[in-house]
């Protein structure tokens, strides 16, 4: 029967809570502390909750011998609470029957050969969201979109020089995109002084809503998903797969065949996951079939400039080499073939294995060794946000990029039967 008074006992309890969850220990229930309480008490991991993640939770607890569910339900009831408390007691955790982030990470480590590192960043999730919203995050999600009726004429054409397209019927909604003067719109509905129009159907990339950005930015939304956890796979760690295992996987994949040892060597030399390199190369080369991967001849003209070799100019060129590029490095949009071949020539990638090892150096130096050692950090770069408040050196503007990249790596792990996972999970204060 708690009182309304915030006394010394309350201060002590708050300090204990802050210390346990790695918050600044002040004894003050500040915003970060209250947000952490709300996060822990949110679904799906406490009494009364329902959902697929609870089935996986029960399966893991059964695997560890804390329960004997044969066909676990989606319901988190009193029995589940009791089993979770037993697990928490056994592993020296705070016993509350709630699967908070500390309990969850401990459970993952206990279930399998997973090694999970958490990296703490000195900013809140809300601060990170504000930074990202200032960097024009993009999405291919479809939204209901609206424009002010004032700027649409009787022919359904835009009369303003530039007309903002909103994510709802009002200026308080975010700007999804823009339309230029004279653009004809398809009107779907009218709400007050606003027209609902078709927009995202005709634009592949639009400005993302803050809710969608927050969902992709929040690591806790993906930790309980077996496949989505690969966003946090530590790309600086090799998988311990053998060359033979990788060669079996690469069988039938064109120029990548029998290059298992090259991928392992590349990973070891430059500190990049062999599985990530295989996945990346598969995607970039179209399973080993691209022209850049299979060899492009490049030479120098009389002026010393690099040119692509053709039957017409070959006799006038010197220093001709067959170049290989396995990761699309230098293959810029609009000039991918030449750009990728020239970059390979400059780097000295004159054999498939040289291209694999050399390409791994670029990836390792540019991202992995720079601290962006997971797909999540390559996309969001929380270290830069915490250090200087900027959304910088991010691999993509698509808010779903990290989630979209995991399929190849996840499938490769399943195909090879690799069970050891090294995860690096970001933690906001």
Short mmCIF file of C-alpha atoms in Angstrom, two decimals:
data_model
loop_
_atom_site.label_atom_id
_atom_site.label_comp_id
_atom_site.label_asym_id
_atom_site.label_seq_id
_atom_site.Cartn_x
_atom_site.Cartn_y
_atom_site.Cartn_z
CA UNK A 1 0.00 0.00 0.00
CA UNK A 2 2.51 2.63 -1.18
CA UNK A 3 2.18 6.18 0.08
CA UNK A 4 2.40 9.38 -1.96
CA UNK A 5 5.68 10.37 -0.27
CA UNK A 6 9.06 10.16 -2.06
CA UNK A 7 11.37 9.56 0.87
CA UNK A 8 14.77 8.00 1.51
CA UNK A 9 13.44 4.46 1.07
CA UNK A 10 12.05 5.36 -2.33
CA UNK A 11 15.36 6.97 -3.26
CA UNK A 12 17.18 3.77 -2.35
CA UNK A 13 14.81 1.60 -4.37
CA UNK A 14 15.14 3.88 -7.39
CA UNK A 15 18.94 3.77 -7.07
CA UNK A 16 18.85 -0.04 -7.00
CA UNK A 17 16.69 -0.04 -10.12
CA UNK A 18 18.98 2.40 -11.93
CA UNK A 19 22.08 0.41 -11.01
CA UNK A 20 20.55 -2.88 -12.19
CA UNK A 21 19.57 -1.47 -15.58
CA UNK A 22 22.82 0.47 -16.08
CA UNK A 23 21.26 3.93 -15.76
CA UNK A 24 22.87 6.91 -14.03
CA UNK A 25 22.38 6.24 -10.31
CA UNK A 26 20.76 9.40 -8.99
CA UNK A 27 17.80 8.19 -6.96
CA UNK A 28 15.68 10.56 -9.07
CA UNK A 29 12.89 9.11 -11.18
CA UNK A 30 13.91 11.10 -14.24
CA UNK A 31 12.59 10.59 -17.78
CA UNK A 32 15.13 7.88 -18.63
CA UNK A 33 14.21 5.93 -15.49
CA UNK A 34 10.47 6.22 -16.08
CA UNK A 35 10.94 5.26 -19.75
CA UNK A 36 12.88 2.16 -18.69
CA UNK A 37 10.08 1.17 -16.29
CA UNK A 38 7.52 1.63 -19.08
CA UNK A 39 9.66 -0.40 -21.48
CA UNK A 40 10.00 -3.30 -19.06
CA UNK A 41 6.28 -3.33 -18.36
CA UNK A 42 5.33 -3.24 -22.04
CA UNK A 43 4.34 -6.38 -24.03
CA UNK A 44 5.06 -9.14 -24.77
CA UNK A 45 6.96 -10.52 -21.78
CA UNK A 46 4.90 -10.23 -18.61
CA UNK A 47 1.79 -11.74 -17.07
CA UNK A 48 -1.31 -11.35 -19.22
CA UNK A 49 0.53 -10.82 -22.50
CA UNK A 50 0.00 -12.90 -25.64
CA UNK A 51 1.94 -13.44 -28.86
CA UNK A 52 4.30 -15.63 -30.89
CA UNK A 53 7.40 -14.45 -28.97
CA UNK A 54 5.95 -16.10 -25.84
CA UNK A 55 5.82 -19.46 -27.63
CA UNK A 56 9.55 -19.14 -28.41
CA UNK A 57 10.20 -18.09 -24.81
CA UNK A 58 8.46 -21.20 -23.50
CA UNK A 59 10.31 -23.43 -25.94
CA UNK A 60 13.65 -22.03 -24.76
CA UNK A 61 12.74 -22.47 -21.09
CA UNK A 62 11.72 -26.06 -21.86
CA UNK A 63 15.03 -26.68 -23.64
CA UNK A 64 16.85 -25.52 -20.50
CA UNK A 65 14.78 -27.85 -18.30
CA UNK A 66 12.81 -25.21 -16.42
CA UNK A 67 9.48 -26.41 -17.87
CA UNK A 68 8.00 -29.28 -19.88
CA UNK A 69 5.64 -27.57 -22.31
CA UNK A 70 5.08 -29.85 -25.33
CA UNK A 71 2.78 -27.50 -27.25
CA UNK A 72 3.19 -24.09 -25.59
CA UNK A 73 0.47 -21.48 -26.00
CA UNK A 74 0.89 -17.79 -26.73
CA UNK A 75 -0.33 -16.84 -23.26
CA UNK A 76 1.94 -15.52 -20.50
CA UNK A 77 0.08 -16.72 -17.42
CA UNK A 78 0.90 -17.46 -13.79
CA UNK A 79 2.72 -20.69 -14.67
CA UNK A 80 4.97 -18.81 -17.09
CA UNK A 81 5.66 -16.20 -14.42
CA UNK A 82 6.69 -18.95 -12.00
CA UNK A 83 8.99 -20.62 -14.55
CA UNK A 84 10.62 -17.28 -15.43
CA UNK A 85 11.19 -16.60 -11.74
CA UNK A 86 12.89 -20.00 -11.41
CA UNK A 87 15.14 -19.13 -14.33
CA UNK A 88 15.98 -15.73 -12.83
CA UNK A 89 16.84 -17.32 -9.48
CA UNK A 90 19.09 -19.88 -11.16
CA UNK A 91 21.04 -17.21 -13.05
CA UNK A 92 21.28 -14.68 -10.24
CA UNK A 93 18.95 -12.13 -11.83
CA UNK A 94 16.36 -9.84 -10.31
CA UNK A 95 13.38 -12.12 -9.62
CA UNK A 96 10.28 -10.40 -10.99
CA UNK A 97 8.73 -12.90 -13.41
CA UNK A 98 9.16 -10.41 -16.24
CA UNK A 99 11.45 -11.12 -19.19
CA UNK A 100 13.22 -7.78 -19.30
CA UNK A 101 16.24 -7.15 -21.53
CA UNK A 102 18.72 -8.58 -19.01
CA UNK A 103 16.69 -11.75 -18.53
CA UNK A 104 16.18 -12.07 -22.28
CA UNK A 105 19.86 -11.77 -23.17
CA UNK A 106 20.78 -14.23 -20.41
CA UNK A 107 18.18 -16.67 -21.76
CA UNK A 108 19.57 -16.45 -25.30
CA UNK A 109 23.09 -17.10 -24.07
CA UNK A 110 21.93 -20.05 -21.99
CA UNK A 111 19.89 -21.70 -24.74
CA UNK A 112 22.50 -21.99 -27.43
CA UNK A 113 26.03 -21.18 -28.41
CA UNK A 114 25.26 -17.48 -28.58
CA UNK A 115 27.64 -14.89 -27.26
CA UNK A 116 25.88 -11.58 -26.76
CA UNK A 117 27.67 -8.32 -26.14
CA UNK A 118 25.69 -5.18 -25.34
CA UNK A 119 27.11 -1.80 -26.27
CA UNK A 120 25.78 1.09 -24.21
CA UNK A 121 25.27 4.44 -25.96
CA UNK A 122 24.94 7.73 -24.12
CA UNK A 123 21.64 8.82 -25.64
CA UNK A 124 18.02 7.85 -25.29
CA UNK A 125 16.01 6.17 -28.00
CA UNK A 126 13.94 9.34 -28.27
CA UNK A 127 17.08 11.43 -28.82
CA UNK A 128 18.26 8.98 -31.47
CA UNK A 129 14.88 9.23 -33.20
CA UNK A 130 15.08 13.02 -33.31
CA UNK A 131 18.54 12.82 -34.89
CA UNK A 132 17.40 10.33 -37.51
CA UNK A 133 14.28 12.29 -38.40
CA UNK A 134 16.55 15.19 -39.29
CA UNK A 135 18.38 13.02 -41.83
CA UNK A 136 15.46 12.46 -44.20
CA UNK A 137 14.95 8.72 -43.56
CA UNK A 138 13.31 6.91 -46.48
CA UNK A 139 10.95 3.96 -46.78
CA UNK A 140 9.11 1.95 -49.40
CA UNK A 141 6.12 1.62 -47.07
CA UNK A 142 2.79 2.76 -48.45
CA UNK A 143 0.93 5.49 -46.56
CA UNK A 144 -2.43 7.20 -46.80
CA UNK A 145 -1.42 10.59 -48.17
CA UNK A 146 -3.13 13.97 -48.28
CA UNK A 147 -2.76 17.40 -49.87
CA UNK A 148 -4.51 20.65 -49.10
CA UNK A 149 -7.62 21.09 -51.23
CA UNK A 150 -6.73 24.76 -51.63
CA UNK A 151 -3.93 23.96 -54.08
CA UNK A 152 -5.79 21.55 -56.37
CA UNK A 153 -7.76 23.02 -59.27
CA UNK A 154 -10.89 21.73 -61.02
CA UNK A 155 -8.72 19.58 -63.30
CA UNK A 156 -7.12 17.89 -60.26
CA UNK A 157 -3.81 19.61 -60.93
CA UNK A 158 -1.43 21.21 -58.43
CA UNK A 159 -1.47 25.02 -58.49
CA UNK A 160 1.30 25.68 -55.94
CA UNK A 161 4.94 25.85 -57.01
CA UNK A 162 5.64 23.03 -54.58
CA UNK A 163 2.92 21.20 -52.66
CA UNK A 164 3.68 19.17 -49.55
CA UNK A 165 2.14 15.71 -49.40
CA UNK A 166 1.24 14.85 -45.81
CA UNK A 167 0.76 11.60 -43.92
CA UNK A 168 -2.64 12.78 -42.71
CA UNK A 169 -5.25 15.51 -43.28
CA UNK A 170 -3.45 18.42 -41.65
CA UNK A 171 -0.17 20.31 -41.41
CA UNK A 172 0.59 18.56 -38.10
CA UNK A 173 1.30 15.36 -40.04
CA UNK A 174 4.76 14.68 -41.43
CA UNK A 175 5.75 15.53 -44.99
CA UNK A 176 5.73 12.30 -47.02
CA UNK A 177 6.92 14.03 -50.18
CA UNK A 178 6.21 16.88 -52.56
CA UNK A 179 4.44 17.54 -55.84
CA UNK A 180 5.38 20.20 -58.37
CA UNK A 181 3.06 22.67 -60.06
CA UNK A 182 0.91 21.15 -62.79
CA UNK A 183 1.09 17.60 -61.48
CA UNK A 184 -2.23 15.81 -61.87
CA UNK A 185 -3.38 13.87 -58.81
CA UNK A 186 -5.81 11.03 -58.33
CA UNK A 187 -8.26 11.95 -55.58
CA UNK A 188 -9.47 9.08 -53.40
CA UNK A 189 -11.38 10.87 -50.68
CA UNK A 190 -11.98 14.24 -49.03
CA UNK A 191 -11.48 14.94 -45.34
CA UNK A 192 -12.29 18.48 -44.30
CA UNK A 193 -10.20 20.75 -46.49
CA UNK A 194 -7.87 17.95 -47.54
CA UNK A 195 -7.85 15.47 -50.41
CA UNK A 196 -6.61 11.94 -49.91
CA UNK A 197 -4.57 11.14 -53.02
CA UNK A 198 -2.51 8.37 -54.57
CA UNK A 199 1.15 9.07 -53.94
CA UNK A 200 3.17 6.22 -52.46
CA UNK A 201 1.82 3.92 -55.18
CA UNK A 202 3.76 6.03 -57.70
CA UNK A 203 6.89 6.78 -55.64
CA UNK A 204 9.14 3.93 -54.54
CA UNK A 205 10.83 5.96 -51.80
CA UNK A 206 9.11 8.46 -49.52
CA UNK A 207 9.84 10.16 -46.22
CA UNK A 208 9.21 7.72 -43.39
CA UNK A 209 6.90 8.43 -40.47
CA UNK A 210 8.46 8.86 -37.04
CA UNK A 211 6.58 5.78 -35.80
CA UNK A 212 8.09 3.61 -38.53
CA UNK A 213 11.59 5.01 -37.93
CA UNK A 214 11.24 4.39 -34.20
CA UNK A 215 10.20 0.78 -34.80
CA UNK A 216 13.25 0.05 -36.96
CA UNK A 217 15.55 1.97 -34.62
CA UNK A 218 14.48 0.15 -31.45
CA UNK A 219 16.63 -3.00 -31.02
CA UNK A 220 14.14 -4.59 -28.65
CA UNK A 221 11.70 -5.06 -31.53
CA UNK A 222 14.03 -7.61 -33.16
CA UNK A 223 15.87 -9.44 -30.39
CA UNK A 224 13.20 -12.09 -29.88
CA UNK A 225 13.01 -12.97 -33.59
CA UNK A 226 15.39 -15.77 -34.58
CA UNK A 227 16.05 -14.30 -38.01
CA UNK A 228 15.86 -10.59 -37.19
CA UNK A 229 18.58 -11.01 -34.55
CA UNK A 230 21.03 -11.26 -37.44
CA UNK A 231 20.85 -7.45 -37.61
CA UNK A 232 23.15 -7.61 -34.57
CA UNK A 233 25.50 -10.33 -35.85
CA UNK A 234 29.04 -9.19 -35.11
CA UNK A 235 30.53 -8.86 -38.58
CA UNK A 236 34.01 -8.66 -37.13
CA UNK A 237 33.82 -12.30 -36.05
CA UNK A 238 34.24 -15.33 -38.30
CA UNK A 239 31.64 -18.08 -38.17
CA UNK A 240 34.15 -20.92 -37.72
CA UNK A 241 32.82 -22.55 -40.90
CA UNK A 242 35.35 -24.67 -42.77
CA UNK A 243 36.46 -24.10 -46.35
CA UNK A 244 34.82 -27.39 -47.28
CA UNK A 245 31.49 -26.28 -45.82
CA UNK A 246 31.63 -22.97 -47.69
CA UNK A 247 32.63 -24.72 -50.92
CA UNK A 248 29.61 -27.00 -50.66
CA UNK A 249 27.40 -23.95 -50.22
CA UNK A 250 29.07 -22.15 -53.14
CA UNK A 251 28.74 -25.11 -55.48
CA UNK A 252 26.90 -24.03 -58.63
CA UNK A 253 27.43 -20.34 -57.91
CA UNK A 254 29.59 -19.49 -60.90
CA UNK A 255 32.90 -17.77 -60.28
CA UNK A 256 32.39 -18.15 -56.52
CA UNK A 257 32.75 -21.93 -56.70
CA UNK A 258 35.64 -23.36 -54.65
CA UNK A 259 36.43 -19.96 -53.13
CA UNK A 260 35.59 -21.01 -49.58
CA UNK A 261 39.19 -20.69 -48.40
CA UNK A 262 39.52 -17.26 -50.01
CA UNK A 263 36.52 -16.01 -48.03
CA UNK A 264 37.93 -17.46 -44.81
CA UNK A 265 41.34 -15.90 -45.52
CA UNK A 266 39.74 -12.57 -46.37
CA UNK A 267 37.76 -12.61 -43.14
CA UNK A 268 40.79 -13.52 -41.03
CA UNK A 269 43.13 -10.98 -42.62
CA UNK A 270 40.76 -8.02 -42.59
CA UNK A 271 38.52 -8.80 -39.61
CA UNK A 272 35.26 -9.35 -41.47
CA UNK A 273 32.82 -12.23 -41.04
CA UNK A 274 33.33 -14.90 -43.70
CA UNK A 275 29.59 -15.53 -43.85
CA UNK A 276 28.90 -11.84 -44.38
CA UNK A 277 31.46 -11.74 -47.19
CA UNK A 278 29.91 -14.79 -48.87
CA UNK A 279 26.41 -13.30 -48.55
CA UNK A 280 27.55 -9.91 -49.83
CA UNK A 281 29.39 -11.46 -52.79
CA UNK A 282 26.41 -13.62 -53.69
CA UNK A 283 24.14 -10.60 -53.80
CA UNK A 284 26.54 -8.36 -55.70
CA UNK A 285 27.53 -10.97 -58.29
CA UNK A 286 24.11 -12.51 -58.85
CA UNK A 287 25.31 -15.87 -57.49
CA UNK A 288 28.64 -15.57 -59.27
CA UNK A 289 27.26 -14.69 -62.67
CA UNK A 290 27.91 -10.97 -63.11
CA UNK A 291 30.32 -9.63 -65.70
CA UNK A 292 32.40 -7.77 -63.12
CA UNK A 293 32.87 -10.96 -61.12
CA UNK A 294 33.82 -13.07 -64.12
CA UNK A 295 36.53 -10.84 -65.46
CA UNK A 296 36.63 -7.57 -67.39
CA UNK A 297 39.68 -6.62 -69.44
CA UNK A 298 41.08 -3.14 -68.76
CA UNK A 299 44.10 -1.48 -70.34
CA UNK A 300 45.79 1.89 -70.74
CA UNK A 301 45.55 4.10 -73.83
CA UNK A 302 48.52 6.12 -75.16
CA UNK A 303 47.68 8.89 -72.66
CA UNK A 304 47.88 6.46 -69.76
CA UNK A 305 44.15 6.57 -69.05
CA UNK A 306 42.26 3.41 -68.16
CA UNK A 307 39.82 2.13 -70.80
CA UNK A 308 37.74 -1.00 -71.22
CA UNK A 309 39.29 -3.37 -73.74
CA UNK A 310 37.35 -4.02 -76.94
CA UNK A 311 38.21 -5.83 -80.16
CA UNK A 312 38.60 -2.42 -81.83
CA UNK A 313 41.03 -0.83 -79.37
CA UNK A 314 42.96 -3.80 -77.99
CA UNK A 315 45.96 -3.40 -80.28
CA UNK A 316 46.43 0.22 -79.18
CA UNK A 317 46.43 -0.49 -75.45
CA UNK A 318 49.15 -1.45 -73.00
CA UNK A 319 49.25 -3.09 -69.57
CA UNK A 320 46.08 -5.04 -70.24
CA UNK A 321 44.79 -7.03 -67.27
CA UNK A 322 41.66 -9.06 -66.56
CA UNK A 323 40.04 -7.54 -63.48
CA UNK A 324 37.63 -9.09 -60.96
CA UNK A 325 35.25 -7.34 -58.57
CA UNK A 326 33.21 -9.47 -56.17
CA UNK A 327 31.56 -6.80 -54.03
CA UNK A 328 30.59 -4.13 -56.56
CA UNK A 329 33.13 -1.71 -55.09
CA UNK A 330 33.39 1.37 -57.29
CA UNK A 331 30.41 0.24 -59.36
CA UNK A 332 28.60 3.55 -59.09
CA UNK A 333 25.07 4.01 -60.38
CA UNK A 334 24.97 4.91 -64.06
CA UNK A 335 28.47 3.63 -64.75
CA UNK A 336 28.67 0.41 -62.76
CA UNK A 337 30.50 -1.77 -65.27
CA UNK A 338 33.32 0.64 -66.05
CA UNK A 339 33.56 2.03 -62.53
CA UNK A 340 33.81 -1.41 -60.96
CA UNK A 341 36.37 -2.63 -63.49
CA UNK A 342 38.56 0.48 -63.17
CA UNK A 343 38.49 0.25 -59.37
CA UNK A 344 39.53 -3.41 -59.57
CA UNK A 345 42.43 -2.47 -61.89
CA UNK A 346 43.60 0.28 -59.55
CA UNK A 347 43.45 -2.11 -56.60
CA UNK A 348 45.23 -4.93 -58.43
CA UNK A 349 42.40 -7.42 -58.30
CA UNK A 350 43.52 -9.63 -61.18
CA UNK A 351 42.19 -12.95 -59.89
CA UNK A 352 38.98 -14.01 -58.11
CA UNK A 353 40.73 -14.63 -54.80
CA UNK A 354 42.52 -11.25 -54.97
CA UNK A 355 39.16 -9.60 -55.51
CA UNK A 356 37.68 -11.40 -52.51
CA UNK A 357 40.54 -10.59 -50.16
CA UNK A 358 40.98 -7.04 -51.48
CA UNK A 359 37.28 -6.28 -51.37
CA UNK A 360 37.15 -7.49 -47.77
CA UNK A 361 39.80 -4.91 -46.89
CA UNK A 362 37.62 -2.10 -48.22
CA UNK A 363 34.58 -3.33 -46.28
CA UNK A 364 36.61 -3.89 -43.13
CA UNK A 365 38.39 -0.54 -43.20
CA UNK A 366 35.35 1.52 -44.19
CA UNK A 367 32.81 0.09 -41.75
CA UNK A 368 33.74 -2.86 -39.54
CA UNK A 369 36.98 -1.44 -38.13
CA UNK A 370 35.34 1.97 -37.89
CA UNK A 371 33.06 0.51 -35.21
CA UNK A 372 30.07 -0.24 -37.43
CA UNK A 373 30.38 -3.97 -37.00
CA UNK A 374 26.73 -4.99 -37.41
CA UNK A 375 24.11 -4.40 -40.07
CA UNK A 376 22.22 -2.35 -37.49
CA UNK A 377 25.18 -0.08 -36.80
CA UNK A 378 26.02 0.18 -40.51
CA UNK A 379 22.52 1.54 -41.06
CA UNK A 380 22.05 3.71 -37.95
CA UNK A 381 25.58 4.36 -36.59
CA UNK A 382 24.54 4.92 -32.96
CA UNK A 383 28.15 5.71 -32.01
CA UNK A 384 28.11 8.85 -34.18
CA UNK A 385 24.71 9.87 -32.82
CA UNK A 386 25.99 9.55 -29.25
CA UNK A 387 29.33 11.23 -29.96
CA UNK A 388 28.27 14.28 -31.97
CA UNK A 389 24.51 14.15 -32.42
CA UNK A 390 24.65 13.46 -36.14
CA UNK A 391 23.26 10.80 -38.46
CA UNK A 392 26.52 10.31 -40.35
CA UNK A 393 28.38 7.55 -42.22
CA UNK A 394 25.24 5.50 -42.64
CA UNK A 395 25.19 2.79 -45.31
CA UNK A 396 21.65 3.51 -46.51
CA UNK A 397 18.72 5.89 -46.10
CA UNK A 398 16.14 3.07 -46.22
CA UNK A 399 14.89 2.56 -42.65
CA UNK A 400 14.39 -1.14 -43.36
CA UNK A 401 17.83 -1.74 -44.90
CA UNK A 402 19.28 -3.76 -42.02
CA UNK A 403 16.21 -5.94 -41.78
CA UNK A 404 16.26 -6.59 -45.53
CA UNK A 405 19.92 -7.64 -45.54
CA UNK A 406 19.63 -10.46 -43.04
CA UNK A 407 17.93 -13.08 -45.21
CA UNK A 408 21.00 -14.28 -47.07
CA UNK A 409 23.14 -14.54 -43.94
CA UNK A 410 20.39 -16.22 -41.95
CA UNK A 411 19.74 -18.76 -44.69
CA UNK A 412 23.46 -19.44 -45.06
CA UNK A 413 23.76 -20.14 -41.34
CA UNK A 414 20.81 -22.54 -41.56
CA UNK A 415 22.14 -24.26 -44.69
CA UNK A 416 25.57 -24.75 -43.14
CA UNK A 417 24.19 -25.75 -39.77
CA UNK A 418 26.23 -23.05 -38.01
CA UNK A 419 24.89 -22.61 -34.49
CA UNK A 420 27.39 -20.24 -32.89
CA UNK A 421 26.24 -16.64 -33.02
CA UNK A 422 28.19 -13.61 -31.85
CA UNK A 423 25.83 -10.70 -31.36
CA UNK A 424 26.54 -7.07 -30.53
CA UNK A 425 23.32 -5.47 -29.36
CA UNK A 426 23.01 -1.66 -28.92
CA UNK A 427 21.53 -0.38 -25.70
CA UNK A 428 20.16 3.13 -25.35
CA UNK A 429 19.98 4.78 -21.96
#
